[in-house]
Short mmCIF file of C-alpha atoms in Angstrom, two decimals:
data_model
loop_
_atom_site.label_atom_id
_atom_site.label_comp_id
_atom_site.label_asym_id
_atom_site.label_seq_id
_atom_site.Cartn_x
_atom_site.Cartn_y
_atom_site.Cartn_z
CA MET A 1 19.76 -1.63 -15.87
CA GLU A 2 20.27 -3.86 -18.73
CA ARG A 3 21.25 -6.72 -16.52
CA MET A 4 17.99 -6.48 -14.37
CA GLU A 5 15.94 -6.37 -17.35
CA GLU A 6 17.44 -9.52 -18.75
CA LEU A 7 17.01 -11.53 -15.29
CA ALA A 8 13.70 -10.32 -15.14
CA SER A 9 12.99 -11.55 -18.66
CA LEU A 10 14.35 -14.98 -17.67
CA VAL A 11 11.92 -15.48 -14.56
CA SER A 12 9.07 -13.86 -16.28
CA GLU A 13 6.90 -16.76 -17.06
CA PRO A 14 7.21 -18.35 -13.69
CA LEU A 15 6.68 -14.93 -11.98
CA GLN A 16 3.47 -14.59 -14.12
CA GLN A 17 2.28 -18.03 -13.15
CA ARG A 18 3.30 -17.57 -9.49
CA PHE A 19 1.26 -14.37 -9.42
CA LEU A 20 -1.88 -15.93 -10.81
CA THR A 21 -1.81 -18.38 -8.16
CA ASP A 22 -1.08 -15.69 -5.68
CA LEU A 23 -4.17 -13.74 -6.99
CA ASP A 24 -6.43 -16.61 -6.63
CA GLN A 25 -5.36 -17.05 -2.80
CA ILE A 26 -5.46 -13.36 -2.13
CA VAL A 27 -9.29 -13.10 -3.71
CA LEU A 28 -10.16 -16.09 -1.68
CA CYS A 29 -8.76 -14.57 1.30
CA MET A 30 -10.36 -11.17 0.74
CA LYS A 31 -13.65 -12.60 0.35
CA ASP A 32 -13.25 -14.62 3.72
CA ASN A 33 -11.73 -11.57 5.63
CA ILE A 34 -13.69 -8.65 4.03
CA GLU A 35 -14.93 -7.38 7.17
CA LEU A 36 -11.66 -7.90 9.15
CA LEU A 37 -10.09 -5.96 6.27
CA SER A 38 -12.63 -3.04 6.38
CA ASP A 39 -12.51 -2.87 10.01
CA GLY A 40 -8.88 -2.42 10.25
CA LEU A 41 -8.95 0.07 7.51
CA LEU A 42 -11.19 2.08 9.63
CA ASN A 43 -9.31 1.96 12.57
CA ALA A 44 -6.28 3.00 10.82
CA LEU A 45 -8.25 6.04 9.49
CA GLN A 46 -9.95 6.77 12.48
CA GLU A 47 -6.62 6.88 14.33
CA ALA A 48 -5.04 9.23 11.77
CA VAL A 49 -8.23 11.57 11.58
CA ASP A 50 -8.16 11.73 15.61
CA GLU A 51 -4.47 12.91 15.38
CA ALA A 52 -5.33 15.50 12.82
CA ALA A 53 -8.14 16.78 15.26
CA CYS A 54 -5.75 17.03 18.09
CA MET A 55 -3.36 19.23 15.68
CA GLN A 56 -6.32 21.38 14.85
CA ASN A 57 -7.22 21.67 18.44
CA ALA A 58 -3.57 23.04 18.99
CA GLY A 59 -3.91 25.33 15.98
CA LYS A 60 -1.15 23.66 14.18
CA LYS A 61 -3.21 21.91 11.28
CA GLY A 62 -5.79 23.36 8.96
CA ALA A 63 -9.00 21.93 7.68
CA ILE A 64 -8.64 18.30 6.54
CA ALA A 65 -8.02 18.25 2.57
CA TYR A 66 -6.25 15.16 1.70
CA ILE A 67 -6.01 11.82 3.20
CA SER A 68 -2.96 10.04 1.38
CA PHE A 69 -2.21 6.22 1.46
CA SER A 70 1.85 5.68 0.77
CA LEU A 71 4.15 2.89 0.03
CA LEU A 72 6.98 3.21 2.21
CA GLN A 73 10.44 2.04 0.84
CA SER A 74 11.29 0.81 4.21
CA ASN A 75 8.13 -1.41 4.10
CA LEU A 76 9.57 -3.14 1.01
CA LEU A 77 12.78 -3.54 2.58
CA LEU A 78 11.34 -5.00 5.98
CA GLU A 79 8.81 -7.14 3.65
CA LYS A 80 6.18 -5.52 5.67
CA PHE A 81 2.72 -5.06 3.88
CA ALA A 82 1.16 -1.74 5.10
CA PHE A 83 0.18 1.60 3.99
CA ARG A 84 1.05 4.72 5.65
CA ILE A 85 -1.90 6.90 5.96
CA ASP A 86 -1.37 10.58 6.41
CA VAL A 87 -4.00 13.26 6.89
CA TYR A 88 -2.99 16.70 5.50
CA ASP A 89 -4.47 20.14 5.11
CA GLU A 90 -4.64 22.40 2.03
CA ARG A 91 -0.83 22.54 2.16
CA PHE A 92 -0.68 18.58 1.17
CA LEU A 93 2.96 17.42 1.39
CA ILE A 94 4.19 20.40 2.56
CA ASP A 95 1.88 20.06 5.76
CA ASP A 96 4.43 19.52 8.61
CA SER A 97 1.92 18.72 11.50
CA GLU A 98 1.95 14.91 11.22
CA ALA A 99 -1.18 13.09 11.64
CA ALA A 100 -0.46 9.47 10.54
CA SER A 101 -1.08 5.99 11.07
CA GLU A 102 -0.83 2.61 9.09
CA TRP A 103 -3.18 0.11 7.46
CA ASP A 104 -1.33 -3.37 7.53
CA PHE A 105 -2.98 -5.64 5.01
CA SER A 106 -0.64 -8.75 5.57
CA LEU A 107 -3.91 -10.56 6.14
CA LEU A 108 -4.49 -10.70 2.35
CA LEU A 109 -1.08 -12.66 1.96
CA GLN A 110 -1.68 -14.98 4.88
CA ASN A 111 -2.08 -18.13 2.57
CA LEU A 112 0.94 -17.22 0.13
CA ASP A 113 4.05 -18.76 -0.31
CA THR A 114 6.41 -16.26 0.03
CA ASN A 115 9.58 -18.20 -0.57
CA PHE A 116 11.43 -17.06 -3.30
CA ASP A 117 13.95 -19.78 -3.66
CA VAL A 118 12.19 -21.50 -6.40
CA ILE A 119 12.68 -18.09 -8.37
CA ALA A 120 16.54 -17.86 -7.46
CA PHE A 121 16.93 -21.55 -8.48
CA THR A 122 15.50 -20.95 -11.90
CA LEU A 123 17.56 -17.84 -12.33
CA ARG A 124 20.71 -19.54 -11.29
CA GLN A 125 20.29 -22.42 -13.64
CA SER A 126 20.29 -19.88 -16.52
CA VAL A 127 22.58 -17.16 -15.08
CA ILE A 128 26.26 -17.53 -13.85
CA ARG A 129 27.00 -15.53 -10.65
CA VAL A 130 23.55 -14.03 -9.57
CA GLN A 131 23.97 -11.56 -6.82
CA GLU A 132 22.03 -11.52 -3.75
CA TYR A 133 21.06 -7.81 -4.28
CA GLU A 134 20.03 -8.80 -7.81
CA LEU A 135 17.45 -11.36 -6.35
CA TRP A 136 16.18 -8.84 -3.85
CA GLU A 137 15.57 -6.37 -6.42
CA LEU A 138 13.62 -8.96 -8.48
CA LYS A 139 11.67 -9.69 -5.16
CA LYS A 140 10.96 -6.33 -4.38
CA ALA A 141 9.47 -5.76 -7.94
CA TYR A 142 7.30 -8.69 -7.74
CA GLN A 143 6.10 -7.59 -4.19
CA LEU A 144 4.75 -4.29 -5.74
CA ASN A 145 2.28 -6.68 -7.06
CA TYR A 146 0.84 -7.19 -3.81
CA TYR A 147 0.65 -3.35 -3.15
CA ALA A 148 -1.17 -2.77 -6.33
CA THR A 149 -3.78 -5.50 -5.53
CA ALA A 150 -4.30 -4.13 -2.07
CA THR A 151 -4.68 -0.77 -3.81
CA GLY A 152 -7.57 -2.10 -5.80
CA LEU A 153 -9.03 -3.27 -2.40
CA LEU A 154 -8.45 0.10 -0.79
CA GLN A 155 -10.28 1.98 -3.70
CA SER A 156 -13.25 -0.12 -2.67
CA LEU A 157 -13.35 0.07 0.89
CA VAL A 158 -12.68 3.70 1.46
CA PRO A 159 -16.34 4.67 0.62
CA LEU A 160 -17.76 2.04 2.79
CA CYS A 161 -15.49 3.30 5.84
CA LEU A 162 -16.34 6.68 5.37
CA ASP A 163 -19.91 6.24 6.57
CA ARG A 164 -18.68 4.81 9.82
CA LEU A 165 -15.76 7.13 10.36
CA SER A 166 -16.33 9.53 13.16
CA LEU A 167 -15.85 13.31 12.23
CA ASP A 168 -17.40 14.87 15.38
CA GLY A 169 -15.51 18.21 15.98
CA ILE A 170 -13.12 17.70 12.91
CA ASP A 171 -12.73 20.34 10.50
CA THR A 172 -12.71 19.36 6.82
CA MET A 173 -12.70 21.28 3.67
CA PRO A 174 -15.81 20.58 1.39
CA GLU A 175 -14.34 18.15 -0.72
CA VAL A 176 -11.43 15.63 0.76
CA GLN A 177 -9.14 14.21 -1.74
CA PHE A 178 -7.91 10.48 -1.19
CA THR A 179 -4.61 9.68 -2.83
CA VAL A 180 -2.23 6.76 -3.33
CA GLY A 181 1.61 6.63 -4.23
CA PRO A 182 5.04 6.39 -3.01
CA TYR A 183 5.54 8.23 0.25
CA MET A 184 6.45 11.96 -0.38
CA GLU A 185 6.31 11.67 -3.99
CA LYS A 186 3.60 12.06 -6.60
CA GLN A 187 -0.02 10.91 -5.44
CA LEU A 188 -2.67 9.85 -7.50
CA SER A 189 -6.22 10.82 -6.50
CA PHE A 190 -8.53 7.94 -6.52
CA TYR A 191 -11.33 9.15 -4.63
CA GLN A 192 -13.26 12.50 -3.75
CA TRP A 193 -15.33 12.70 -0.94
CA ARG A 194 -17.83 15.43 -0.10
CA ARG A 195 -18.72 15.70 3.66
CA GLU A 196 -22.63 15.74 4.53
CA THR A 197 -23.43 18.71 6.65
#
């Protein structure tokens, strides 16, 4: 791990400058496309909730208690920018009746230069024999910034989407927890929703 820390320290300044530029572009894109992003999130939530309703009708799922947004490692490997959405009953992560969808937030990143060659060039000027897997690890770590930014957007959009979510015939707990985190790992609660009766 020392080597990765050394490599990261060599490119930390260019990466910080790049992310500040990226962040400006992301904010502009967010402002221009907030309705599209919100509608995309609503559609993804509705799809997952509708699947949960089917499971409830089949007697395979209890009342909805958690809605979780997860980062999949496979998405990082594929350079796909999306959160998996899972609807769980009170058993949370051990609820084995899958009701899931995906919220793709790649629209936020449409104007970014995702080419990592400049960073690779900077590293190769300073370090002999930089391996491709080392560059990939740095790029993956950098891409987590995009997920963190999308998490902030997610936190602001979820309450707005809930007003438009159709829950007819769907059983929920009095309070539904919204969480975010790596898939099937510790989740952080970011919103608690009380269903109006």
